[in-house]
Amino acid sequence: MRVLPMGERALLVEVADGTAAAALHAELLRRRAAGSLQAREIVPAARTVLLDGLPGPDEVRRLATRLPSWEIPPLTARAEDVLELPVRYDGPDLADVAALWGVPVPEVARIHSAAEFRVAFCGFAPGFGYLTGLGGVPEVPRRATPRTAVPAGSVGLAGPYTGVYPRASPGGWQLIGTTRTVLWDHARVPAALLAPGTRVRFVPEAR
């Protein structure tokens, strides 16, 4: 663990990998809920967690000293219901993903929908979550040439992550399906359907 002060009221904590970042994020949330940590924002990323809005420089220094000695429990499944996202496995890159995995095209849908995912962190666009949990198959590389326009609701793979495009945008992920679920709605509270820690399953729809 590496702890870096970010100004007078923030810390950036670097850890080994996404699993460690998720476990640290969960522990920080637990401590804040218990009242032993004061931080306005706790924001996970691929291998870091940002604590922002700390009370002041003294607390920044105290946490920077103590955090490396904390015992961080391994991440366990939370009690919340799993969010189910209906998806049609009709993406234009299905055949390429099947070839990479060495399976028939219909098997891609079975493998992907059998996994339980977790939102590791959010970014790229409002409502976009980076979902982990797809194991036992090779990681899917990004497209050599990104598409200039990916439709909203497209389900894609890139590296260790699955993601759903919340709105039309350029993108280089390999597209395997589409969902009609609205991931980002500014009139909804909260606007984003996905948040770090959300458990997700993809449910196949008939094509």
Short mmCIF file of C-alpha atoms in Angstrom, two decimals:
data_model
loop_
_atom_site.label_atom_id
_atom_site.label_comp_id
_atom_site.label_asym_id
_atom_site.label_seq_id
_atom_site.Cartn_x
_atom_site.Cartn_y
_atom_site.Cartn_z
CA MET A 1 0.00 0.00 0.00
CA ARG A 2 1.23 3.48 -0.88
CA VAL A 3 -0.49 6.54 0.61
CA LEU A 4 -0.07 9.89 -1.13
CA PRO A 5 -1.34 13.25 0.23
CA MET A 6 -3.34 15.15 -2.38
CA GLY A 7 -3.44 18.68 -1.03
CA GLU A 8 -4.65 19.52 2.48
CA ARG A 9 -7.85 17.45 2.56
CA ALA A 10 -7.33 14.36 0.40
CA LEU A 11 -5.35 11.14 0.19
CA LEU A 12 -4.75 8.79 -2.71
CA VAL A 13 -4.16 5.19 -1.65
CA GLU A 14 -2.41 2.93 -4.16
CA VAL A 15 -2.77 -0.85 -3.78
CA ALA A 16 -1.69 -3.95 -5.67
CA ASP A 17 -4.73 -4.65 -7.82
CA GLY A 18 -8.47 -4.26 -8.31
CA THR A 19 -9.34 -6.84 -5.67
CA ALA A 20 -7.32 -4.97 -3.06
CA ALA A 21 -8.88 -1.67 -4.12
CA ALA A 22 -12.39 -3.11 -3.76
CA ALA A 23 -11.63 -4.51 -0.31
CA LEU A 24 -10.12 -1.21 0.85
CA HIS A 25 -13.09 0.73 -0.52
CA ALA A 26 -15.51 -1.51 1.39
CA GLU A 27 -13.52 -1.12 4.61
CA LEU A 28 -13.36 2.67 4.27
CA LEU A 29 -17.11 2.81 3.74
CA ARG A 30 -17.63 0.61 6.81
CA ARG A 31 -15.45 2.85 8.96
CA ARG A 32 -17.17 5.99 7.72
CA ALA A 33 -20.58 4.50 8.48
CA ALA A 34 -19.34 3.58 11.97
CA GLY A 35 -18.18 7.16 12.56
CA SER A 36 -14.46 6.43 12.86
CA LEU A 37 -13.60 8.04 9.50
CA GLN A 38 -14.61 11.44 8.19
CA ALA A 39 -14.38 11.73 4.42
CA ARG A 40 -16.82 13.43 2.08
CA GLU A 41 -15.93 11.26 -0.91
CA ILE A 42 -14.45 7.75 -1.13
CA VAL A 43 -13.80 6.98 -4.78
CA PRO A 44 -12.38 3.63 -5.98
CA ALA A 45 -10.52 3.11 -9.26
CA ALA A 46 -8.65 0.21 -10.86
CA ARG A 47 -5.83 0.13 -8.26
CA THR A 48 -6.44 3.22 -6.12
CA VAL A 49 -8.94 4.69 -3.69
CA LEU A 50 -9.27 8.46 -3.24
CA LEU A 51 -10.40 9.93 0.08
CA ASP A 52 -11.50 13.52 -0.38
CA GLY A 53 -13.01 16.05 1.99
CA LEU A 54 -11.01 15.01 5.05
CA PRO A 55 -11.29 17.36 8.04
CA GLY A 56 -7.88 18.98 7.48
CA PRO A 57 -4.11 18.57 7.21
CA ASP A 58 -3.77 16.96 10.64
CA GLU A 59 -6.22 14.19 9.68
CA VAL A 60 -4.48 13.74 6.33
CA ARG A 61 -1.16 13.18 8.10
CA ARG A 62 -2.72 10.88 10.72
CA LEU A 63 -4.41 8.69 8.12
CA ALA A 64 -1.34 8.62 5.90
CA THR A 65 0.63 7.22 8.85
CA ARG A 66 -1.96 4.72 10.06
CA LEU A 67 -3.56 3.40 6.89
CA PRO A 68 -0.67 1.08 5.91
CA SER A 69 -1.01 -0.76 9.23
CA TRP A 70 -4.76 -1.38 8.92
CA GLU A 71 -5.93 -4.95 8.55
CA ILE A 72 -8.22 -4.94 5.50
CA PRO A 73 -10.70 -7.85 5.52
CA PRO A 74 -11.13 -9.68 2.21
CA LEU A 75 -14.14 -8.59 0.20
CA THR A 76 -17.22 -10.70 0.81
CA ALA A 77 -20.57 -10.81 -0.97
CA ARG A 78 -22.95 -8.16 0.29
CA ALA A 79 -26.50 -8.82 1.33
CA GLU A 80 -28.08 -6.55 -1.29
CA ASP A 81 -30.05 -8.07 -4.11
CA VAL A 82 -28.26 -8.69 -7.37
CA LEU A 83 -29.21 -6.20 -10.08
CA GLU A 84 -30.37 -8.11 -13.16
CA LEU A 85 -29.80 -6.55 -16.57
CA PRO A 86 -31.67 -8.19 -19.47
CA VAL A 87 -29.41 -8.42 -22.51
CA ARG A 88 -29.69 -9.62 -26.05
CA TYR A 89 -26.47 -11.28 -27.07
CA ASP A 90 -26.46 -9.82 -30.56
CA GLY A 91 -23.26 -7.77 -30.60
CA PRO A 92 -21.16 -7.38 -33.73
CA ASP A 93 -18.04 -8.79 -32.02
CA LEU A 94 -19.58 -12.05 -30.77
CA ALA A 95 -17.77 -14.16 -33.35
CA ASP A 96 -14.41 -12.58 -32.53
CA VAL A 97 -14.89 -13.16 -28.80
CA ALA A 98 -15.99 -16.76 -29.42
CA ALA A 99 -12.86 -17.36 -31.51
CA LEU A 100 -10.64 -15.91 -28.77
CA TRP A 101 -12.30 -18.11 -26.15
CA GLY A 102 -12.28 -21.16 -28.43
CA VAL A 103 -16.01 -21.79 -28.12
CA PRO A 104 -19.07 -21.74 -30.43
CA VAL A 105 -20.74 -18.32 -30.71
CA PRO A 106 -23.80 -19.27 -28.56
CA GLU A 107 -21.45 -20.30 -25.75
CA VAL A 108 -20.35 -16.68 -25.26
CA ALA A 109 -23.81 -15.79 -23.97
CA ARG A 110 -23.88 -18.79 -21.64
CA ILE A 111 -20.45 -18.05 -20.16
CA HIS A 112 -21.10 -14.34 -19.74
CA SER A 113 -24.58 -14.70 -18.23
CA ALA A 114 -23.42 -17.41 -15.81
CA ALA A 115 -21.04 -15.01 -14.05
CA GLU A 116 -21.91 -12.71 -11.18
CA PHE A 117 -20.31 -9.32 -11.66
CA ARG A 118 -19.44 -6.52 -9.29
CA VAL A 119 -18.96 -2.84 -10.14
CA ALA A 120 -15.32 -2.23 -9.25
CA PHE A 121 -15.41 1.48 -10.06
CA CYS A 122 -17.10 3.99 -12.34
CA GLY A 123 -15.74 6.36 -14.96
CA PHE A 124 -15.37 7.10 -18.68
CA ALA A 125 -18.93 8.49 -18.90
CA PRO A 126 -21.71 9.22 -16.36
CA GLY A 127 -23.27 5.91 -15.41
CA PHE A 128 -20.52 3.70 -16.84
CA GLY A 129 -19.38 0.97 -14.45
CA TYR A 130 -16.33 -1.26 -14.81
CA LEU A 131 -17.62 -4.72 -13.85
CA THR A 132 -15.37 -7.55 -12.72
CA GLY A 133 -16.21 -11.22 -12.20
CA LEU A 134 -15.77 -12.90 -15.56
CA GLY A 135 -13.22 -15.64 -14.91
CA GLY A 136 -11.99 -18.78 -16.59
CA VAL A 137 -11.69 -17.29 -20.08
CA PRO A 138 -8.98 -15.21 -21.78
CA GLU A 139 -9.20 -11.46 -21.38
CA VAL A 140 -10.60 -9.74 -24.45
CA PRO A 141 -8.39 -7.01 -25.95
CA ARG A 142 -9.81 -3.70 -27.07
CA ARG A 143 -10.45 -3.27 -30.76
CA ALA A 144 -7.43 -2.16 -32.76
CA THR A 145 -9.59 0.60 -34.25
CA PRO A 146 -12.26 2.08 -31.95
CA ARG A 147 -15.72 2.67 -33.31
CA THR A 148 -16.69 6.29 -33.78
CA ALA A 149 -20.20 5.59 -32.45
CA VAL A 150 -21.33 2.85 -30.06
CA PRO A 151 -25.10 2.75 -29.35
CA ALA A 152 -26.40 3.32 -25.84
CA GLY A 153 -27.02 0.02 -24.05
CA SER A 154 -24.19 -1.82 -25.79
CA VAL A 155 -22.57 -4.48 -23.59
CA GLY A 156 -18.84 -4.76 -24.17
CA LEU A 157 -15.71 -6.51 -22.97
CA ALA A 158 -12.21 -5.11 -22.58
CA GLY A 159 -9.39 -6.65 -20.56
CA PRO A 160 -10.81 -7.96 -17.25
CA TYR A 161 -13.91 -5.78 -17.46
CA THR A 162 -17.48 -5.86 -18.73
CA GLY A 163 -19.22 -2.53 -19.28
CA VAL A 164 -22.50 -1.12 -20.59
CA TYR A 165 -22.43 2.12 -22.57
CA PRO A 166 -24.92 4.45 -20.85
CA ARG A 167 -25.17 6.69 -23.91
CA ALA A 168 -24.02 6.73 -27.52
CA SER A 169 -20.31 7.49 -27.70
CA PRO A 170 -17.07 6.43 -29.39
CA GLY A 171 -15.58 3.27 -27.93
CA GLY A 172 -13.12 0.47 -28.47
CA TRP A 173 -14.63 -2.35 -26.41
CA GLN A 174 -15.67 -5.62 -28.03
CA LEU A 175 -19.47 -5.56 -28.24
CA ILE A 176 -21.33 -8.77 -27.39
CA GLY A 177 -24.88 -7.58 -26.68
CA THR A 178 -27.39 -4.85 -25.95
CA THR A 179 -29.67 -3.96 -23.05
CA ARG A 180 -32.67 -1.65 -22.96
CA THR A 181 -32.06 -0.78 -19.31
CA VAL A 182 -31.32 2.91 -18.78
CA LEU A 183 -28.01 3.21 -16.96
CA TRP A 184 -28.04 7.00 -16.50
CA ASP A 185 -31.11 9.19 -16.03
CA HIS A 186 -30.56 12.68 -14.64
CA ALA A 187 -34.22 12.77 -13.51
CA ARG A 188 -33.71 9.64 -11.37
CA VAL A 189 -32.32 9.61 -7.82
CA PRO A 190 -29.64 8.44 -7.92
CA ALA A 191 -29.08 9.19 -11.60
CA ALA A 192 -26.63 6.30 -12.04
CA LEU A 193 -28.03 2.76 -11.84
CA LEU A 194 -24.58 1.33 -11.14
CA ALA A 195 -22.34 2.30 -8.22
CA PRO A 196 -19.13 0.77 -6.87
CA GLY A 197 -19.98 -2.46 -5.08
CA THR A 198 -23.22 -3.14 -6.99
CA ARG A 199 -23.63 -6.84 -7.82
CA VAL A 200 -24.86 -7.48 -11.37
CA ARG A 201 -26.05 -10.41 -13.45
CA PHE A 202 -26.83 -10.36 -17.15
CA VAL A 203 -30.00 -12.22 -18.08
CA PRO A 204 -30.23 -13.42 -21.69
CA GLU A 205 -33.24 -12.30 -23.74
CA ALA A 206 -34.51 -14.03 -26.84
CA ARG A 207 -33.03 -12.54 -29.98
#
